[in-house]
Amino acid sequence: MPVMSERPKKLGPRVTVSVTPGDYDVLNKLAERDDVSVSWVIRRAIQEYLRRHRSSSVDMRKAPVKHPSAPQRA
């Protein structure tokens, strides 16, 4: 089980996202179950997502990938 005191003292840039009430409830229950913050759960989910989508043949820093399903900014 993760321990809150093991987190880095200084984190990088902040990101603000909105989630559905149902997703927030699930995130909150997961956080309570593991005795961590919702932010910790979200950071871990981002880390896992990025790990799954990294490719040694693509340098993610060079060219952003646009996904048709991603919402477009106005």
PDB file of N, CA, C and O in Angstrom:
ATOM      1  N   MET A   1       0.848  -1.183   0.000  1.00  0.00           N
ATOM      2  CA  MET A   1       0.000   0.000   0.000  1.00  0.00           C
ATOM      3  C   MET A   1       0.891   1.243   0.000  1.00  0.00           C
ATOM      4  O   MET A   1       1.851   1.323   0.731  1.00  0.00           O
ATOM      5  N   PRO A   2       0.566   2.253  -0.857  1.00  0.00           N
ATOM      6  CA  PRO A   2       1.364   3.470  -0.924  1.00  0.00           C
ATOM      7  C   PRO A   2       1.295   4.261   0.373  1.00  0.00           C
ATOM      8  O   PRO A   2       0.296   4.225   1.087  1.00  0.00           O
ATOM      9  N   VAL A   3       2.353   4.952   0.656  1.00  0.00           N
ATOM     10  CA  VAL A   3       2.411   5.780   1.859  1.00  0.00           C
ATOM     11  C   VAL A   3       2.552   7.228   1.427  1.00  0.00           C
ATOM     12  O   VAL A   3       3.409   7.560   0.612  1.00  0.00           O
ATOM     13  N   MET A   4       1.695   8.095   1.957  1.00  0.00           N
ATOM     14  CA  MET A   4       1.678   9.490   1.543  1.00  0.00           C
ATOM     15  C   MET A   4       3.018  10.182   1.770  1.00  0.00           C
ATOM     16  O   MET A   4       3.422  11.010   0.999  1.00  0.00           O
ATOM     17  N   SER A   5       3.761   9.850   2.823  1.00  0.00           N
ATOM     18  CA  SER A   5       4.999  10.538   3.130  1.00  0.00           C
ATOM     19  C   SER A   5       6.103  10.222   2.122  1.00  0.00           C
ATOM     20  O   SER A   5       7.124  10.883   2.111  1.00  0.00           O
ATOM     21  N   GLU A   6       5.907   9.218   1.245  1.00  0.00           N
ATOM     22  CA  GLU A   6       6.910   8.857   0.260  1.00  0.00           C
ATOM     23  C   GLU A   6       6.812   9.701  -1.010  1.00  0.00           C
ATOM     24  O   GLU A   6       7.622   9.568  -1.902  1.00  0.00           O
ATOM     25  N   ARG A   7       5.840  10.562  -1.118  1.00  0.00           N
ATOM     26  CA  ARG A   7       5.667  11.348  -2.334  1.00  0.00           C
ATOM     27  C   ARG A   7       6.763  12.406  -2.438  1.00  0.00           C
ATOM     28  O   ARG A   7       7.344  12.813  -1.437  1.00  0.00           O
ATOM     29  N   PRO A   8       7.045  12.832  -3.661  1.00  0.00           N
ATOM     30  CA  PRO A   8       8.063  13.873  -3.828  1.00  0.00           C
ATOM     31  C   PRO A   8       7.646  15.144  -3.103  1.00  0.00           C
ATOM     32  O   PRO A   8       6.465  15.474  -3.019  1.00  0.00           O
ATOM     33  N   LYS A   9       8.617  15.854  -2.569  1.00  0.00           N
ATOM     34  CA  LYS A   9       8.318  17.094  -1.843  1.00  0.00           C
ATOM     35  C   LYS A   9       7.868  18.194  -2.787  1.00  0.00           C
ATOM     36  O   LYS A   9       7.050  19.010  -2.443  1.00  0.00           O
ATOM     37  N   LYS A  10       8.420  18.225  -3.991  1.00  0.00           N
ATOM     38  CA  LYS A  10       8.090  19.269  -4.946  1.00  0.00           C
ATOM     39  C   LYS A  10       7.611  18.627  -6.239  1.00  0.00           C
ATOM     40  O   LYS A  10       8.334  17.862  -6.862  1.00  0.00           O
ATOM     41  N   LEU A  11       6.398  18.925  -6.627  1.00  0.00           N
ATOM     42  CA  LEU A  11       5.857  18.398  -7.872  1.00  0.00           C
ATOM     43  C   LEU A  11       6.001  19.447  -8.966  1.00  0.00           C
ATOM     44  O   LEU A  11       6.278  20.608  -8.688  1.00  0.00           O
ATOM     45  N   GLY A  12       5.793  19.039 -10.188  1.00  0.00           N
ATOM     46  CA  GLY A  12       5.920  19.931 -11.338  1.00  0.00           C
ATOM     47  C   GLY A  12       4.690  20.795 -11.541  1.00  0.00           C
ATOM     48  O   GLY A  12       3.967  21.104 -10.584  1.00  0.00           O
ATOM     49  N   PRO A  13       4.430  21.163 -12.786  1.00  0.00           N
ATOM     50  CA  PRO A  13       3.308  22.045 -13.105  1.00  0.00           C
ATOM     51  C   PRO A  13       1.970  21.445 -12.683  1.00  0.00           C
ATOM     52  O   PRO A  13       1.806  20.229 -12.652  1.00  0.00           O
ATOM     53  N   ARG A  14       1.038  22.306 -12.383  1.00  0.00           N
ATOM     54  CA  ARG A  14      -0.320  21.866 -12.029  1.00  0.00           C
ATOM     55  C   ARG A  14      -1.165  21.725 -13.277  1.00  0.00           C
ATOM     56  O   ARG A  14      -1.016  22.486 -14.225  1.00  0.00           O
ATOM     57  N   VAL A  15      -2.066  20.758 -13.237  1.00  0.00           N
ATOM     58  CA  VAL A  15      -3.022  20.544 -14.313  1.00  0.00           C
ATOM     59  C   VAL A  15      -4.399  20.478 -13.671  1.00  0.00           C
ATOM     60  O   VAL A  15      -4.587  19.796 -12.659  1.00  0.00           O
ATOM     61  N   THR A  16      -5.347  21.183 -14.233  1.00  0.00           N
ATOM     62  CA  THR A  16      -6.707  21.159 -13.717  1.00  0.00           C
ATOM     63  C   THR A  16      -7.596  20.414 -14.708  1.00  0.00           C
ATOM     64  O   THR A  16      -7.577  20.715 -15.899  1.00  0.00           O
ATOM     65  N   VAL A  17      -8.323  19.424 -14.215  1.00  0.00           N
ATOM     66  CA  VAL A  17      -9.247  18.673 -15.057  1.00  0.00           C
ATOM     67  C   VAL A  17     -10.601  18.603 -14.373  1.00  0.00           C
ATOM     68  O   VAL A  17     -10.697  18.694 -13.150  1.00  0.00           O
ATOM     69  N   SER A  18     -11.622  18.436 -15.169  1.00  0.00           N
ATOM     70  CA  SER A  18     -12.963  18.207 -14.637  1.00  0.00           C
ATOM     71  C   SER A  18     -13.340  16.767 -14.934  1.00  0.00           C
ATOM     72  O   SER A  18     -13.040  16.247 -16.011  1.00  0.00           O
ATOM     73  N   VAL A  19     -13.960  16.120 -13.968  1.00  0.00           N
ATOM     74  CA  VAL A  19     -14.412  14.743 -14.139  1.00  0.00           C
ATOM     75  C   VAL A  19     -15.892  14.679 -13.809  1.00  0.00           C
ATOM     76  O   VAL A  19     -16.439  15.573 -13.153  1.00  0.00           O
ATOM     77  N   THR A  20     -16.522  13.615 -14.251  1.00  0.00           N
ATOM     78  CA  THR A  20     -17.939  13.451 -13.932  1.00  0.00           C
ATOM     79  C   THR A  20     -18.089  13.158 -12.443  1.00  0.00           C
ATOM     80  O   THR A  20     -17.145  12.660 -11.804  1.00  0.00           O
ATOM     81  N   PRO A  21     -19.243  13.446 -11.878  1.00  0.00           N
ATOM     82  CA  PRO A  21     -19.452  13.114 -10.462  1.00  0.00           C
ATOM     83  C   PRO A  21     -19.230  11.624 -10.180  1.00  0.00           C
ATOM     84  O   PRO A  21     -18.657  11.261  -9.157  1.00  0.00           O
ATOM     85  N   GLY A  22     -19.640  10.768 -11.098  1.00  0.00           N
ATOM     86  CA  GLY A  22     -19.449   9.329 -10.907  1.00  0.00           C
ATOM     87  C   GLY A  22     -17.976   8.948 -10.883  1.00  0.00           C
ATOM     88  O   GLY A  22     -17.546   8.146 -10.042  1.00  0.00           O
ATOM     89  N   ASP A  23     -17.198   9.517 -11.799  1.00  0.00           N
ATOM     90  CA  ASP A  23     -15.758   9.239 -11.817  1.00  0.00           C
ATOM     91  C   ASP A  23     -15.099   9.754 -10.544  1.00  0.00           C
ATOM     92  O   ASP A  23     -14.231   9.101  -9.976  1.00  0.00           O
ATOM     93  N   TYR A  24     -15.529  10.926 -10.094  1.00  0.00           N
ATOM     94  CA  TYR A  24     -14.946  11.463  -8.857  1.00  0.00           C
ATOM     95  C   TYR A  24     -15.258  10.553  -7.668  1.00  0.00           C
ATOM     96  O   TYR A  24     -14.389  10.304  -6.836  1.00  0.00           O
ATOM     97  N   ASP A  25     -16.470  10.044  -7.607  1.00  0.00           N
ATOM     98  CA  ASP A  25     -16.830   9.134  -6.520  1.00  0.00           C
ATOM     99  C   ASP A  25     -15.938   7.888  -6.518  1.00  0.00           C
ATOM    100  O   ASP A  25     -15.469   7.454  -5.469  1.00  0.00           O
ATOM    101  N   VAL A  26     -15.697   7.338  -7.720  1.00  0.00           N
ATOM    102  CA  VAL A  26     -14.846   6.147  -7.819  1.00  0.00           C
ATOM    103  C   VAL A  26     -13.419   6.493  -7.408  1.00  0.00           C
ATOM    104  O   VAL A  26     -12.774   5.751  -6.655  1.00  0.00           O
ATOM    105  N   LEU A  27     -12.898   7.628  -7.900  1.00  0.00           N
ATOM    106  CA  LEU A  27     -11.544   8.054  -7.523  1.00  0.00           C
ATOM    107  C   LEU A  27     -11.436   8.233  -6.013  1.00  0.00           C
ATOM    108  O   LEU A  27     -10.445   7.824  -5.395  1.00  0.00           O
ATOM    109  N   ASN A  28     -12.446   8.829  -5.422  1.00  0.00           N
ATOM    110  CA  ASN A  28     -12.452   9.069  -3.979  1.00  0.00           C
ATOM    111  C   ASN A  28     -12.466   7.748  -3.206  1.00  0.00           C
ATOM    112  O   ASN A  28     -11.745   7.587  -2.222  1.00  0.00           O
ATOM    113  N   LYS A  29     -13.267   6.779  -3.661  1.00  0.00           N
ATOM    114  CA  LYS A  29     -13.315   5.475  -2.998  1.00  0.00           C
ATOM    115  C   LYS A  29     -11.986   4.741  -3.113  1.00  0.00           C
ATOM    116  O   LYS A  29     -11.530   4.119  -2.145  1.00  0.00           O
ATOM    117  N   LEU A  30     -11.360   4.814  -4.287  1.00  0.00           N
ATOM    118  CA  LEU A  30     -10.044   4.189  -4.457  1.00  0.00           C
ATOM    119  C   LEU A  30      -9.019   4.834  -3.530  1.00  0.00           C
ATOM    120  O   LEU A  30      -8.213   4.140  -2.901  1.00  0.00           O
ATOM    121  N   ALA A  31      -9.057   6.153  -3.444  1.00  0.00           N
ATOM    122  CA  ALA A  31      -8.121   6.872  -2.572  1.00  0.00           C
ATOM    123  C   ALA A  31      -8.336   6.487  -1.110  1.00  0.00           C
ATOM    124  O   ALA A  31      -7.374   6.220  -0.385  1.00  0.00           O
ATOM    125  N   GLU A  32      -9.585   6.446  -0.678  1.00  0.00           N
ATOM    126  CA  GLU A  32      -9.883   6.073   0.712  1.00  0.00           C
ATOM    127  C   GLU A  32      -9.432   4.642   0.997  1.00  0.00           C
ATOM    128  O   GLU A  32      -8.860   4.372   2.045  1.00  0.00           O
ATOM    129  N   ARG A  33      -9.683   3.742   0.046  1.00  0.00           N
ATOM    130  CA  ARG A  33      -9.307   2.337   0.229  1.00  0.00           C
ATOM    131  C   ARG A  33      -7.803   2.188   0.442  1.00  0.00           C
ATOM    132  O   ARG A  33      -7.360   1.400   1.272  1.00  0.00           O
ATOM    133  N   ASP A  34      -7.018   2.968  -0.320  1.00  0.00           N
ATOM    134  CA  ASP A  34      -5.561   2.850  -0.247  1.00  0.00           C
ATOM    135  C   ASP A  34      -4.930   3.880   0.680  1.00  0.00           C
ATOM    136  O   ASP A  34      -3.699   3.953   0.763  1.00  0.00           O
ATOM    137  N   ASP A  35      -5.754   4.677   1.352  1.00  0.00           N
ATOM    138  CA  ASP A  35      -5.279   5.699   2.289  1.00  0.00           C
ATOM    139  C   ASP A  35      -4.312   6.681   1.616  1.00  0.00           C
ATOM    140  O   ASP A  35      -3.220   6.946   2.118  1.00  0.00           O
ATOM    141  N   VAL A  36      -4.716   7.166   0.437  1.00  0.00           N
ATOM    142  CA  VAL A  36      -3.957   8.165  -0.304  1.00  0.00           C
ATOM    143  C   VAL A  36      -4.928   9.258  -0.746  1.00  0.00           C
ATOM    144  O   VAL A  36      -6.136   9.137  -0.561  1.00  0.00           O
ATOM    145  N   SER A  37      -4.391  10.307  -1.345  1.00  0.00           N
ATOM    146  CA  SER A  37      -5.251  11.393  -1.833  1.00  0.00           C
ATOM    147  C   SER A  37      -5.777  11.067  -3.236  1.00  0.00           C
ATOM    148  O   SER A  37      -5.209  10.233  -3.956  1.00  0.00           O
ATOM    149  N   VAL A  38      -6.859  11.747  -3.614  1.00  0.00           N
ATOM    150  CA  VAL A  38      -7.379  11.612  -4.971  1.00  0.00           C
ATOM    151  C   VAL A  38      -6.307  12.067  -5.959  1.00  0.00           C
ATOM    152  O   VAL A  38      -6.119  11.452  -7.018  1.00  0.00           O
ATOM    153  N   SER A  39      -5.566  13.106  -5.630  1.00  0.00           N
ATOM    154  CA  SER A  39      -4.490  13.584  -6.504  1.00  0.00           C
ATOM    155  C   SER A  39      -3.456  12.488  -6.743  1.00  0.00           C
ATOM    156  O   SER A  39      -2.959  12.316  -7.859  1.00  0.00           O
ATOM    157  N   TRP A  40      -3.128  11.732  -5.702  1.00  0.00           N
ATOM    158  CA  TRP A  40      -2.158  10.643  -5.837  1.00  0.00           C
ATOM    159  C   TRP A  40      -2.689   9.597  -6.811  1.00  0.00           C
ATOM    160  O   TRP A  40      -1.950   9.109  -7.666  1.00  0.00           O
ATOM    161  N   VAL A  41      -3.972   9.259  -6.684  1.00  0.00           N
ATOM    162  CA  VAL A  41      -4.583   8.258  -7.565  1.00  0.00           C
ATOM    163  C   VAL A  41      -4.519   8.744  -9.015  1.00  0.00           C
ATOM    164  O   VAL A  41      -4.164   7.985  -9.926  1.00  0.00           O
ATOM    165  N   ILE A  42      -4.827  10.010  -9.239  1.00  0.00           N
ATOM    166  CA  ILE A  42      -4.813  10.567 -10.590  1.00  0.00           C
ATOM    167  C   ILE A  42      -3.386  10.603 -11.141  1.00  0.00           C
ATOM    168  O   ILE A  42      -3.159  10.239 -12.304  1.00  0.00           O
ATOM    169  N   ARG A  43      -2.402  11.014 -10.319  1.00  0.00           N
ATOM    170  CA  ARG A  43      -1.008  11.005 -10.787  1.00  0.00           C
ATOM    171  C   ARG A  43      -0.571   9.602 -11.171  1.00  0.00           C
ATOM    172  O   ARG A  43       0.090   9.393 -12.197  1.00  0.00           O
ATOM    173  N   ARG A  44      -0.935   8.621 -10.372  1.00  0.00           N
ATOM    174  CA  ARG A  44      -0.584   7.227 -10.682  1.00  0.00           C
ATOM    175  C   ARG A  44      -1.260   6.783 -11.983  1.00  0.00           C
ATOM    176  O   ARG A  44      -0.641   6.127 -12.817  1.00  0.00           O
ATOM    177  N   ALA A  45      -2.510   7.156 -12.180  1.00  0.00           N
ATOM    178  CA  ALA A  45      -3.215   6.793 -13.409  1.00  0.00           C
ATOM    179  C   ALA A  45      -2.533   7.425 -14.626  1.00  0.00           C
ATOM    180  O   ALA A  45      -2.376   6.767 -15.672  1.00  0.00           O
ATOM    181  N   ILE A  46      -2.089   8.661 -14.500  1.00  0.00           N
ATOM    182  CA  ILE A  46      -1.385   9.326 -15.598  1.00  0.00           C
ATOM    183  C   ILE A  46      -0.075   8.610 -15.882  1.00  0.00           C
ATOM    184  O   ILE A  46       0.271   8.358 -17.043  1.00  0.00           O
ATOM    185  N   GLN A  47       0.672   8.266 -14.825  1.00  0.00           N
ATOM    186  CA  GLN A  47       1.944   7.551 -15.011  1.00  0.00           C
ATOM    187  C   GLN A  47       1.718   6.232 -15.750  1.00  0.00           C
ATOM    188  O   GLN A  47       2.469   5.891 -16.673  1.00  0.00           O
ATOM    189  N   GLU A  48       0.701   5.489 -15.359  1.00  0.00           N
ATOM    190  CA  GLU A  48       0.421   4.202 -16.001  1.00  0.00           C
ATOM    191  C   GLU A  48       0.003   4.396 -17.454  1.00  0.00           C
ATOM    192  O   GLU A  48       0.429   3.653 -18.339  1.00  0.00           O
ATOM    193  N   TYR A  49      -0.804   5.409 -17.722  1.00  0.00           N
ATOM    194  CA  TYR A  49      -1.247   5.704 -19.093  1.00  0.00           C
ATOM    195  C   TYR A  49      -0.046   6.040 -19.971  1.00  0.00           C
ATOM    196  O   TYR A  49       0.102   5.510 -21.071  1.00  0.00           O
ATOM    197  N   LEU A  50       0.826   6.922 -19.472  1.00  0.00           N
ATOM    198  CA  LEU A  50       2.003   7.313 -20.244  1.00  0.00           C
ATOM    199  C   LEU A  50       2.942   6.137 -20.471  1.00  0.00           C
ATOM    200  O   LEU A  50       3.494   5.972 -21.566  1.00  0.00           O
ATOM    201  N   ARG A  51       3.117   5.302 -19.464  1.00  0.00           N
ATOM    202  CA  ARG A  51       3.973   4.125 -19.613  1.00  0.00           C
ATOM    203  C   ARG A  51       3.439   3.201 -20.705  1.00  0.00           C
ATOM    204  O   ARG A  51       4.188   2.701 -21.541  1.00  0.00           O
ATOM    205  N   ARG A  52       2.125   2.990 -20.739  1.00  0.00           N
ATOM    206  CA  ARG A  52       1.517   2.106 -21.743  1.00  0.00           C
ATOM    207  C   ARG A  52       1.633   2.676 -23.150  1.00  0.00           C
ATOM    208  O   ARG A  52       1.639   1.933 -24.115  1.00  0.00           O
ATOM    209  N   HIS A  53       1.649   3.995 -23.275  1.00  0.00           N
ATOM    210  CA  HIS A  53       1.607   4.620 -24.599  1.00  0.00           C
ATOM    211  C   HIS A  53       2.961   5.118 -25.094  1.00  0.00           C
ATOM    212  O   HIS A  53       3.040   5.692 -26.167  1.00  0.00           O
ATOM    213  N   ARG A  54       4.006   4.894 -24.337  1.00  0.00           N
ATOM    214  CA  ARG A  54       5.346   5.271 -24.810  1.00  0.00           C
ATOM    215  C   ARG A  54       5.791   4.299 -25.887  1.00  0.00           C
ATOM    216  O   ARG A  54       5.528   3.108 -25.823  1.00  0.00           O
ATOM    217  N   SER A  55       6.487   4.837 -26.853  1.00  0.00           N
ATOM    218  CA  SER A  55       7.039   3.999 -27.916  1.00  0.00           C
ATOM    219  C   SER A  55       8.469   4.435 -28.168  1.00  0.00           C
ATOM    220  O   SER A  55       8.751   5.614 -28.291  1.00  0.00           O
ATOM    221  N   SER A  56       9.370   3.480 -28.247  1.00  0.00           N
ATOM    222  CA  SER A  56      10.770   3.824 -28.468  1.00  0.00           C
ATOM    223  C   SER A  56      10.987   4.413 -29.857  1.00  0.00           C
ATOM    224  O   SER A  56      11.965   5.088 -30.096  1.00  0.00           O
ATOM    225  N   SER A  57      10.070   4.182 -30.789  1.00  0.00           N
ATOM    226  CA  SER A  57      10.235   4.703 -32.147  1.00  0.00           C
ATOM    227  C   SER A  57       9.659   6.107 -32.315  1.00  0.00           C
ATOM    228  O   SER A  57       9.828   6.717 -33.354  1.00  0.00           O
ATOM    229  N   VAL A  58       8.989   6.623 -31.310  1.00  0.00           N
ATOM    230  CA  VAL A  58       8.380   7.948 -31.405  1.00  0.00           C
ATOM    231  C   VAL A  58       8.908   8.813 -30.274  1.00  0.00           C
ATOM    232  O   VAL A  58       8.854   8.432 -29.114  1.00  0.00           O
ATOM    233  N   ASP A  59       9.425   9.980 -30.614  1.00  0.00           N
ATOM    234  CA  ASP A  59       9.851  10.941 -29.600  1.00  0.00           C
ATOM    235  C   ASP A  59       8.677  11.876 -29.351  1.00  0.00           C
ATOM    236  O   ASP A  59       8.373  12.728 -30.171  1.00  0.00           O
ATOM    237  N   MET A  60       7.996  11.671 -28.220  1.00  0.00           N
ATOM    238  CA  MET A  60       6.786  12.423 -27.896  1.00  0.00           C
ATOM    239  C   MET A  60       7.039  13.920 -27.786  1.00  0.00           C
ATOM    240  O   MET A  60       6.136  14.710 -27.915  1.00  0.00           O
ATOM    241  N   ARG A  61       8.274  14.328 -27.559  1.00  0.00           N
ATOM    242  CA  ARG A  61       8.561  15.755 -27.376  1.00  0.00           C
ATOM    243  C   ARG A  61       8.633  16.498 -28.696  1.00  0.00           C
ATOM    244  O   ARG A  61       8.502  17.706 -28.732  1.00  0.00           O
ATOM    245  N   LYS A  62       8.851  15.794 -29.815  1.00  0.00           N
ATOM    246  CA  LYS A  62       9.055  16.463 -31.097  1.00  0.00           C
ATOM    247  C   LYS A  62       7.749  16.903 -31.754  1.00  0.00           C
ATOM    248  O   LYS A  62       7.645  18.015 -32.215  1.00  0.00           O
ATOM    249  N   ALA A  63       6.797  16.024 -31.836  1.00  0.00           N
ATOM    250  CA  ALA A  63       5.569  16.349 -32.555  1.00  0.00           C
ATOM    251  C   ALA A  63       4.371  15.861 -31.773  1.00  0.00           C
ATOM    252  O   ALA A  63       4.224  14.674 -31.539  1.00  0.00           O
ATOM    253  N   PRO A  64       3.503  16.788 -31.346  1.00  0.00           N
ATOM    254  CA  PRO A  64       2.304  16.341 -30.632  1.00  0.00           C
ATOM    255  C   PRO A  64       1.391  15.540 -31.551  1.00  0.00           C
ATOM    256  O   PRO A  64       1.271  15.845 -32.734  1.00  0.00           O
ATOM    257  N   VAL A  65       0.798  14.518 -30.994  1.00  0.00           N
ATOM    258  CA  VAL A  65      -0.111  13.673 -31.751  1.00  0.00           C
ATOM    259  C   VAL A  65      -1.525  14.163 -31.496  1.00  0.00           C
ATOM    260  O   VAL A  65      -1.941  14.317 -30.358  1.00  0.00           O
ATOM    261  N   LYS A  66      -2.271  14.414 -32.578  1.00  0.00           N
ATOM    262  CA  LYS A  66      -3.663  14.838 -32.424  1.00  0.00           C
ATOM    263  C   LYS A  66      -4.558  13.632 -32.624  1.00  0.00           C
ATOM    264  O   LYS A  66      -4.450  12.924 -33.617  1.00  0.00           O
ATOM    265  N   HIS A  67      -5.403  13.393 -31.647  1.00  0.00           N
ATOM    266  CA  HIS A  67      -6.327  12.272 -31.715  1.00  0.00           C
ATOM    267  C   HIS A  67      -7.696  12.789 -32.113  1.00  0.00           C
ATOM    268  O   HIS A  67      -8.185  13.761 -31.540  1.00  0.00           O
ATOM    269  N   PRO A  68      -8.346  12.148 -33.078  1.00  0.00           N
ATOM    270  CA  PRO A  68      -9.658  12.614 -33.513  1.00  0.00           C
ATOM    271  C   PRO A  68     -10.690  12.602 -32.398  1.00  0.00           C
ATOM    272  O   PRO A  68     -11.597  13.403 -32.391  1.00  0.00           O
ATOM    273  N   SER A  69     -10.513  11.732 -31.417  1.00  0.00           N
ATOM    274  CA  SER A  69     -11.504  11.659 -30.336  1.00  0.00           C
ATOM    275  C   SER A  69     -11.249  12.699 -29.242  1.00  0.00           C
ATOM    276  O   SER A  69     -12.071  12.897 -28.378  1.00  0.00           O
ATOM    277  N   ALA A  70     -10.100  13.351 -29.291  1.00  0.00           N
ATOM    278  CA  ALA A  70      -9.772  14.357 -28.266  1.00  0.00           C
ATOM    279  C   ALA A  70     -10.560  15.628 -28.547  1.00  0.00           C
ATOM    280  O   ALA A  70     -10.702  16.035 -29.700  1.00  0.00           O
ATOM    281  N   PRO A  71     -11.086  16.251 -27.503  1.00  0.00           N
ATOM    282  CA  PRO A  71     -11.829  17.505 -27.702  1.00  0.00           C
ATOM    283  C   PRO A  71     -10.922  18.582 -28.291  1.00  0.00           C
ATOM    284  O   PRO A  71      -9.760  18.684 -27.934  1.00  0.00           O
ATOM    285  N   GLN A  72     -11.435  19.346 -29.199  1.00  0.00           N
ATOM    286  CA  GLN A  72     -10.692  20.420 -29.843  1.00  0.00           C
ATOM    287  C   GLN A  72     -10.854  21.707 -29.058  1.00  0.00           C
ATOM    288  O   GLN A  72     -11.941  22.013 -28.571  1.00  0.00           O
ATOM    289  N   ARG A  73      -9.771  22.459 -28.924  1.00  0.00           N
ATOM    290  CA  ARG A  73      -9.840  23.743 -28.233  1.00  0.00           C
ATOM    291  C   ARG A  73     -10.265  24.817 -29.216  1.00  0.00           C
ATOM    292  O   ARG A  73      -9.872  24.822 -30.362  1.00  0.00           O
ATOM    293  N   ALA A  74     -11.043  25.740 -28.732  1.00  0.00           N
ATOM    294  CA  ALA A  74     -11.517  26.833 -29.586  1.00  0.00           C
ATOM    295  C   ALA A  74     -10.548  27.984 -29.578  1.00  0.00           C
ATOM    296  O   ALA A  74      -9.790  28.192 -28.715  1.00  0.00           O
TER     297      ALA A  74
END
